[in-house]
Coordinates of C-alpha atoms and ligand atoms in Angstrom, one line a residue:
X21 CA 1.5 -18.8 6.5
X22 CA -2.4 -17.0 4.2
X23 CA -3.9 -17.0 1.8
X24 CA -6.1 -13.2 1.5
X25 CA -8.3 -12.5 -1.3
X26 CA -7.5 -9.4 -3.6
X27 CA -7.7 -6.3 -2.4
X28 CA -9.2 -4.0 -5.2
X29 CA -6.4 -0.4 -5.6
X30 CA -6.6 1.4 -9.0
X31 CA -4.1 3.7 -10.0
X32 CA -6.1 6.4 -8.5
X33 CA -6.5 4.3 -5.1
X34 CA -3.2 2.3 -4.4
X35 CA 0.1 3.5 -2.1
X36 CA 2.0 5.6 -4.3
X37 CA 5.6 3.5 -2.6
X38 CA 7.0 0.5 -4.1
X39 CA 9.3 -1.9 -2.9
X40 CA 11.1 -4.4 -5.1
X41 CA 13.6 -7.3 -2.8
X42 CA 16.4 -8.6 -4.4
X43 CA 17.7 -11.7 -2.0
X44 CA 20.4 -12.6 -3.8
X45 CA 24.2 -12.2 -2.5
X46 CA 27.5 -13.6 -3.0
X47 CA 28.4 -14.5 -0.2
X48 CA 26.8 -14.4 3.0
X49 CA 28.5 -12.0 5.6
X50 CA 28.6 -12.9 8.5
X51 CA 26.3 -10.8 11.0
X52 CA 23.6 -11.4 8.1
X53 CA 19.8 -12.1 9.3
X54 CA 17.9 -10.0 6.2
X55 CA 16.0 -12.5 3.9
X56 CA 19.5 -13.3 1.6
X57 CA 19.8 -16.5 -0.9
X58 CA 23.0 -16.7 -3.1
X59 CA 23.4 -16.1 -6.3
X60 CA 23.6 -18.7 -8.9
X61 CA 22.6 -18.7 -12.2
X62 CA 19.6 -21.2 -12.2
X63 CA 18.1 -19.1 -8.7
X64 CA 18.1 -15.4 -10.4
X65 CA 17.0 -17.1 -13.8
X66 CA 13.8 -19.0 -11.7
X67 CA 13.3 -15.8 -9.8
X68 CA 12.9 -12.9 -11.5
X69 CA 9.9 -13.7 -12.7
X70 CA 8.2 -15.0 -10.2
X71 CA 8.4 -11.0 -9.4
X72 CA 6.9 -9.4 -11.9
X73 CA 4.3 -12.0 -11.6
X74 CA 4.4 -9.9 -7.7
X75 CA 4.6 -7.2 -9.8
X76 CA 0.6 -6.8 -11.4
X77 CA -0.9 -6.5 -8.0
X78 CA 0.5 -2.7 -8.1
X79 CA -2.5 -1.4 -10.7
X80 CA -0.4 -0.4 -14.5
X81 CA 0.4 3.7 -14.1
X82 CA 0.1 3.5 -10.2
X83 CA 1.9 7.1 -9.6
X84 CA 5.0 6.6 -7.3
X85 CA 7.2 9.0 -5.5
X86 CA 9.7 6.9 -4.0
X87 CA 10.7 3.7 -5.1
X88 CA 13.0 1.8 -3.7
X89 CA 15.0 -2.3 -4.3
X90 CA 16.4 -3.8 -1.7
X91 CA 17.8 -6.4 -0.8
X92 CA 20.1 -8.7 -0.7
X93 CA 22.1 -7.0 -3.3
X94 CA 20.0 -5.7 -6.7
X95 CA 23.3 -4.9 -8.0
X96 CA 24.2 -9.1 -7.6
X97 CA 22.0 -9.1 -10.5
X98 CA 23.5 -9.9 -13.7
X99 CA 22.9 -6.9 -16.4
X100 CA 20.3 -8.8 -18.6
X101 CA 18.1 -9.7 -15.4
X102 CA 18.6 -6.4 -14.1
X103 CA 17.4 -4.6 -17.2
X104 CA 14.4 -7.2 -17.9
X105 CA 13.8 -5.8 -14.1
X106 CA 14.2 -2.0 -14.4
X107 CA 12.2 -2.4 -17.2
X108 CA 9.4 -4.0 -16.5
X109 CA 8.6 -1.9 -12.9
X110 CA 9.0 1.4 -15.5
X111 CA 6.6 0.0 -17.8
X112 CA 4.2 -0.7 -15.5
X113 CA 4.9 2.8 -12.8
X114 CA 3.9 6.2 -13.5
X115 CA 6.9 8.5 -11.0
X116 CA 5.7 11.0 -10.0
X117 CA 7.4 14.9 -10.4
X118 CA 9.9 14.7 -7.9
X119 CA 10.6 10.5 -7.2
X120 CA 12.9 9.1 -5.3
X121 CA 13.9 6.1 -6.7
X122 CA 16.9 4.6 -4.8
X123 CA 18.7 1.4 -5.7
X124 CA 21.1 -0.3 -3.0
X125 CA 24.1 -1.5 -4.3
X126 CA 27.1 -3.6 -2.3
X127 CA 30.8 -1.7 -3.1
X128 CA 32.8 -4.9 -5.6
X129 CA 29.1 -5.4 -7.4
X130 CA 29.1 -2.0 -9.3
X131 CA 30.1 -1.8 -12.8
X132 CA 30.8 1.0 -15.0
X133 CA 27.6 -0.9 -17.6
X134 CA 25.5 -1.7 -14.8
X135 CA 25.6 1.7 -12.8
X136 CA 24.5 2.9 -16.9
X137 CA 22.1 1.3 -16.5
X138 CA 20.3 2.0 -13.2
X139 CA 21.0 5.9 -14.7
X140 CA 18.5 5.5 -17.5
X141 CA 16.0 3.0 -15.6
X142 CA 15.0 6.4 -14.3
X143 CA 17.1 4.9 -10.2
X144 CA 18.4 8.5 -8.8
X145 CA 19.9 7.9 -5.4
X146 CA 21.7 4.4 -4.3
X147 CA 22.4 3.4 -1.4
X148 CA 26.0 2.1 -1.1
X149 CA 26.3 -1.0 1.6
X150 CA 29.6 0.4 2.6
X151 CA 30.5 -0.5 6.4
X152 CA 33.4 0.5 7.6
X153 CA 36.9 1.4 5.7
X154 CA 39.1 -0.1 7.5
X155 CA 40.2 -4.1 6.9
X156 CA 40.1 -5.0 10.0
X157 CA 36.2 -3.8 10.2
X158 CA 35.6 -6.1 7.1
X159 CA 37.1 -8.8 8.1
X160 CA 35.2 -8.8 11.6
X161 CA 32.1 -8.0 9.6
X162 CA 32.5 -10.7 7.1
X163 CA 32.4 -8.3 4.1
X164 CA 33.4 -9.3 0.9
X165 CA 34.9 -6.0 0.0
X166 CA 37.2 -4.0 0.5
X167 CA 38.1 0.3 1.0
X168 CA 38.9 0.8 -2.7
X169 CA 35.6 -1.1 -3.8
X170 CA 33.6 1.6 -2.1
X171 CA 36.2 4.6 -3.3
X172 CA 36.0 2.6 -6.4
X173 CA 32.0 2.8 -6.9
X174 CA 31.6 5.8 -6.1
X175 CA 33.5 7.1 -8.4
X176 CA 31.3 4.9 -11.0
X177 CA 28.1 6.1 -9.3
X178 CA 29.1 9.5 -10.6
X179 CA 31.1 9.4 -13.3
X180 CA 27.5 7.5 -14.2
X181 CA 25.4 10.9 -12.9
X182 CA 24.1 9.9 -9.4
X183 CA 23.6 13.3 -7.2
X184 CA 21.8 11.2 -4.5
X185 CA 24.4 9.0 -3.1
X186 CA 24.2 7.5 1.2
X187 CA 26.8 4.8 2.3
X188 CA 25.9 1.7 5.4
X189 CA 29.1 2.2 9.0
X190 CA 28.6 -0.4 10.5
X191 CA 30.1 -0.3 14.1
X192 CA 30.6 -1.7 17.4
X193 CA 31.8 -4.5 15.5
X194 CA 34.1 -6.5 17.3
X195 CA 37.5 -4.8 18.6
X196 CA 36.7 -2.2 16.9
X197 CA 38.1 0.4 19.0
X198 CA 37.0 4.6 18.9
X199 CA 40.0 5.4 16.6
X200 CA 39.3 2.8 14.0
X201 CA 35.9 4.8 14.5
X202 CA 37.3 7.7 14.2
X203 CA 39.3 7.3 10.9
X204 CA 36.2 5.5 9.4
X205 CA 34.3 8.3 9.7
X206 CA 36.8 10.8 8.6
X207 CA 36.8 8.9 5.4
X208 CA 33.0 9.0 5.3
X209 CA 32.9 12.4 6.2
X210 CA 35.1 14.2 3.5
X211 CA 33.6 11.7 1.1
X212 CA 30.8 14.9 1.4
X213 CA 28.0 12.6 1.3
X214 CA 24.2 14.1 2.0
X215 CA 22.7 11.1 3.8
X216 CA 24.5 8.0 6.2
X217 CA 23.2 5.0 7.9
X218 CA 24.9 4.1 11.0
X219 CA 23.7 1.5 12.5
X220 CA 24.9 -0.6 15.5
X221 CA 26.6 -3.5 15.3
X222 CA 23.8 -6.2 16.7
X223 CA 24.2 -9.8 17.2
X224 CA 20.7 -11.4 15.4
X225 CA 19.6 -15.5 16.6
X226 CA 21.3 -17.7 14.3
X227 CA 23.6 -15.8 12.1
X228 CA 27.7 -16.7 11.9
X229 CA 28.7 -13.9 13.7
X230 CA 26.1 -14.6 17.2
X231 CA 27.3 -18.8 16.6
X232 CA 31.4 -17.1 16.6
X233 CA 30.3 -14.9 19.6
X234 CA 28.2 -18.1 21.4
X235 CA 31.7 -20.2 21.4
X236 CA 33.4 -18.0 22.2
X237 CA 35.9 -16.8 18.8
X238 CA 34.4 -13.6 19.0
X239 CA 33.8 -10.7 21.9
X240 CA 31.1 -8.3 21.4
X241 CA 31.6 -4.7 23.0
X242 CA 29.9 -3.9 26.0
X243 CA 26.7 -1.4 26.1
X244 CA 28.9 1.1 27.3
X245 CA 31.6 0.9 25.3
X246 CA 29.0 0.8 22.3
X247 CA 26.9 4.1 23.8
X248 CA 29.9 6.0 23.2
X249 CA 30.5 4.9 19.6
X250 CA 27.3 5.8 18.7
X251 CA 28.2 8.9 20.6
X252 CA 31.5 9.2 18.3
X253 CA 28.9 9.1 15.6
X254 CA 26.1 11.8 15.8
X255 CA 28.9 14.1 16.8
X256 CA 30.9 13.8 13.8
X257 CA 27.9 13.9 11.8
X258 CA 26.4 16.3 12.7
X259 CA 29.7 18.7 13.1
X260 CA 29.4 17.4 8.4
X261 CA 26.6 18.9 9.0
X262 CA 24.5 16.0 8.5
X263 CA 21.3 16.3 10.6
X264 CA 20.0 13.3 12.9
X265 CA 17.0 13.3 11.5
X266 CA 16.0 9.2 12.6
X267 CA 17.2 6.7 15.0
X268 CA 20.1 5.4 12.8
X269 CA 20.3 8.1 9.8
X270 CA 21.8 11.9 9.3
X271 CA 21.0 13.7 6.2
X272 CA 21.4 17.4 5.0
X273 CA 18.6 19.4 5.3
X274 CA 16.2 17.7 2.5
X275 CA 17.8 14.7 1.6
X276 CA 16.5 13.0 3.6
X277 CA 15.7 9.0 3.0
X278 CA 12.4 9.6 1.1
X279 CA 10.8 5.7 1.2
X280 CA 11.8 5.5 4.4
X281 CA 9.7 8.0 5.2
X282 CA 6.7 6.1 4.2
X283 CA 7.3 3.1 6.6
X284 CA 8.5 5.8 10.0
X285 CA 4.9 7.3 9.2
X286 CA 3.2 4.5 8.5
X287 CA 2.0 5.2 4.9
X288 CA 1.1 2.2 2.9
X289 CA 3.8 0.7 -0.2
X290 CA 3.1 -1.7 -1.9
X291 CA 6.2 -4.5 -1.6
X292 CA 6.9 -7.2 -3.6
X293 CA 9.3 -10.3 -3.2
X294 CA 11.0 -12.5 -1.3
X295 CA 10.5 -12.0 2.9
X296 CA 9.0 -8.7 1.1
X297 CA 7.0 -6.3 3.3
X298 CA 3.7 -4.6 2.6
X299 CA 0.7 -2.3 4.0
X300 CA -1.8 -2.3 1.7
X301 CA -4.6 -1.5 1.9
X302 CA -4.5 -1.5 5.9
X303 CA -3.6 -5.4 5.9
X304 CA 0.3 -5.8 6.2
X305 CA 1.8 -8.9 4.7
X306 CA 4.9 -10.6 4.9
X307 CA 6.8 -12.6 1.9
X308 CA 7.9 -16.6 2.7
X309 CA 11.6 -16.0 3.5
X310 CA 12.2 -19.6 1.3
X311 CA 13.2 -19.1 -1.3
X312 CA 11.8 -22.6 -2.7
X313 CA 8.3 -21.7 -1.6
X314 CA 8.1 -18.4 -3.5
X315 CA 9.8 -19.8 -6.2
X316 CA 6.8 -22.5 -6.2
X317 CA 3.5 -22.3 -7.3
X318 CA 1.7 -19.9 -5.3
X319 CA -2.5 -21.2 -6.0
X320 CA -3.4 -19.2 -8.2
X321 CA -3.1 -16.2 -6.0
X322 CA -1.5 -12.7 -6.9
X323 CA 0.8 -12.7 -3.8
X324 CA 3.3 -15.0 -2.7
X325 CA 2.8 -17.6 0.7
X326 CA 2.7 -15.0 3.2
X327 CA 1.7 -14.1 6.5
X328 CA -0.8 -11.2 6.8
X329 CA -2.1 -8.8 9.9
X330 CA -4.9 -6.6 9.8
X331 CA -4.1 -4.2 12.2
X332 CA -6.9 -3.0 15.1
X333 CA -7.2 1.0 15.3
X334 CA -5.0 0.7 18.7
X335 CA -2.6 -0.9 17.8
X336 CA -2.6 0.3 13.9
X337 CA -2.2 4.0 16.5
X338 CA 0.5 1.9 19.1
X339 CA 2.7 0.9 15.7
X340 CA 2.4 4.8 14.8
X341 CA 3.5 5.8 17.9
X342 CA 6.7 4.2 17.8
X343 CA 8.0 4.0 14.6
X344 CA 7.0 8.3 13.8
X345 CA 9.0 8.3 17.7
X346 CA 12.1 7.2 15.4
X347 CA 12.5 10.6 13.6
X348 CA 14.2 13.4 15.3
X349 CA 11.2 15.5 14.4
X350 CA 8.9 13.4 16.9
X351 CA 4.7 13.0 16.4
X352 CA 2.3 15.4 16.4
X353 CA -0.4 14.4 19.0
X354 CA -3.7 16.2 16.8
X355 CA -2.5 13.5 14.5
X356 CA -4.0 10.6 16.6
X357 CA -7.7 11.9 16.9
X358 CA -7.7 12.2 13.2
X359 CA -7.5 7.9 11.8
X360 CA -6.8 6.2 14.9
X361 CA -9.5 6.6 16.6
X362 CA -9.2 8.4 19.6
X363 CA -6.5 10.4 21.1
X364 CA -3.2 10.4 22.4
X365 CA -4.1 10.1 26.4
X366 CA -6.7 7.4 25.0
X367 CA -4.0 5.7 24.2
X368 CA -2.3 5.8 26.5
X369 CA -4.7 6.0 29.7
X370 CA -2.5 4.1 32.6
X371 CA 0.0 7.7 32.4
X372 CA 3.1 6.1 30.2
X373 CA 3.6 9.4 28.3
X374 CA 3.7 11.6 31.5
X375 CA 5.9 9.2 33.4
X376 CA 8.8 9.2 29.9
X377 CA 8.3 12.7 30.0
X378 CA 9.2 12.8 33.8
X379 CA 12.5 10.1 32.8
X380 CA 14.0 12.7 31.0
X381 CA 12.8 10.3 27.8
X382 CA 9.9 11.6 26.2
X383 CA 9.2 15.5 26.0
X384 CA 6.8 18.1 24.1
X385 CA 8.3 20.5 21.9
X386 CA 6.4 22.6 19.5
X387 CA 3.5 21.4 20.1
X388 CA 5.0 17.7 18.4
X389 CA 5.9 15.0 21.1
X390 CA 9.5 13.3 20.7
X391 CA 12.6 11.4 22.3
X392 CA 15.0 13.3 24.3
X393 CA 18.8 13.3 22.9
X394 CA 18.6 10.2 26.1
X395 CA 15.4 8.8 24.8
X396 CA 17.1 7.8 21.5
X397 CA 19.8 6.6 23.4
X398 CA 16.9 4.5 25.2
X399 CA 14.8 4.4 22.4
X400 CA 14.4 0.1 22.1
X401 CA 13.0 0.3 26.2
X402 CA 11.0 4.0 25.6
X403 CA 9.5 1.4 22.3
X404 CA 8.9 -1.3 24.4
X405 CA 6.5 0.7 27.0
X406 CA 5.2 2.1 24.3
X407 CA 4.3 -0.9 22.7
Ligands
SF4_507 S1 25.1 -8.1 1.9 FE1 23.2 -7.4 2.9 S2 22.1 -8.5 2.7 FE2 24.2 -9.9 1.5 S3 24.3 -10.9 3.0 FE3 26.2 -8.8 4.1 S4 24.0 -8.1 5.2 FE4 23.0 -9.6 4.0

């Protein structure tokens, strides 16, 4: 963990995106490896002031294009805590015309009062962690809600005036059949949403699900079955008018997540909170994931304990290639002669790009370089070669 000097940023030069992490969840899902902590009154009461101390790094009046409250479950905070946080952020920044302010929520944590609070303070997009509409799948994932909670949350959010709603869906859960996934997609598409994120279940080290797999208590889907389900998701969402614009994301035109586009385009952003990443003045930082450390003293620094890395031109360029290729639009090779210290040819002088094109996983179209449909399915392998 490092403590670095504070970069000087003012409201005109500061990043125009802000991520705020609220780590609390009522119960931990079996597959989760995010920076989370169980909700309890004392921890939440101590956490919000620390978050606000970190917020002071954001220049007063900084004009934000996007704000994202993620977690954890931001809506696990009680109403006074949520209001304190929303009001502090709102007071600190200016919102640019056409701004996007997203808040993640779990279905069981959405109440009429919290939906109203979010809307009143400027949140205009909610990302709901539905994951599935099948009780058997929700149970396999260790989720703490039922499908009815999702419908109720959607109704409450719409009644509070939210027009931009996105759902998270998970597929390839242990034992999940293609027919169950199809039923999830029927239910989801009937909701006529403008945006969906759909993730293949992964078994992260240290999670309960990974331990259960090691003990033989759950059987993961094999890679072929995962691929079949990924294709089902893509085909069904495309048929419902949701374009596949990023490896795991689908949207109607103009409804893409503007905040996540900042990450995929390699742009800078503030990030505050437990385990939060930030990219400010060319330095990437990742805050401690240990709640006692985050809640403790920071030795007068504007950052909690963190790891920091300032990328050199070549590493930065490679990172931009990999992040940009996550998007179906891909990258414009001409961008790499401008800000990255060299052209794409110089970066991959051993012919990596040509070889991936010859293998049919990359293609050049409309002066852009992007993954092919096959490349999307093999994206992890392609990125390993490009890193
Ligand atoms: S709700 Fe999300 S952040 Fe919380 S434990 Fe489940 S997966 Fe993790």
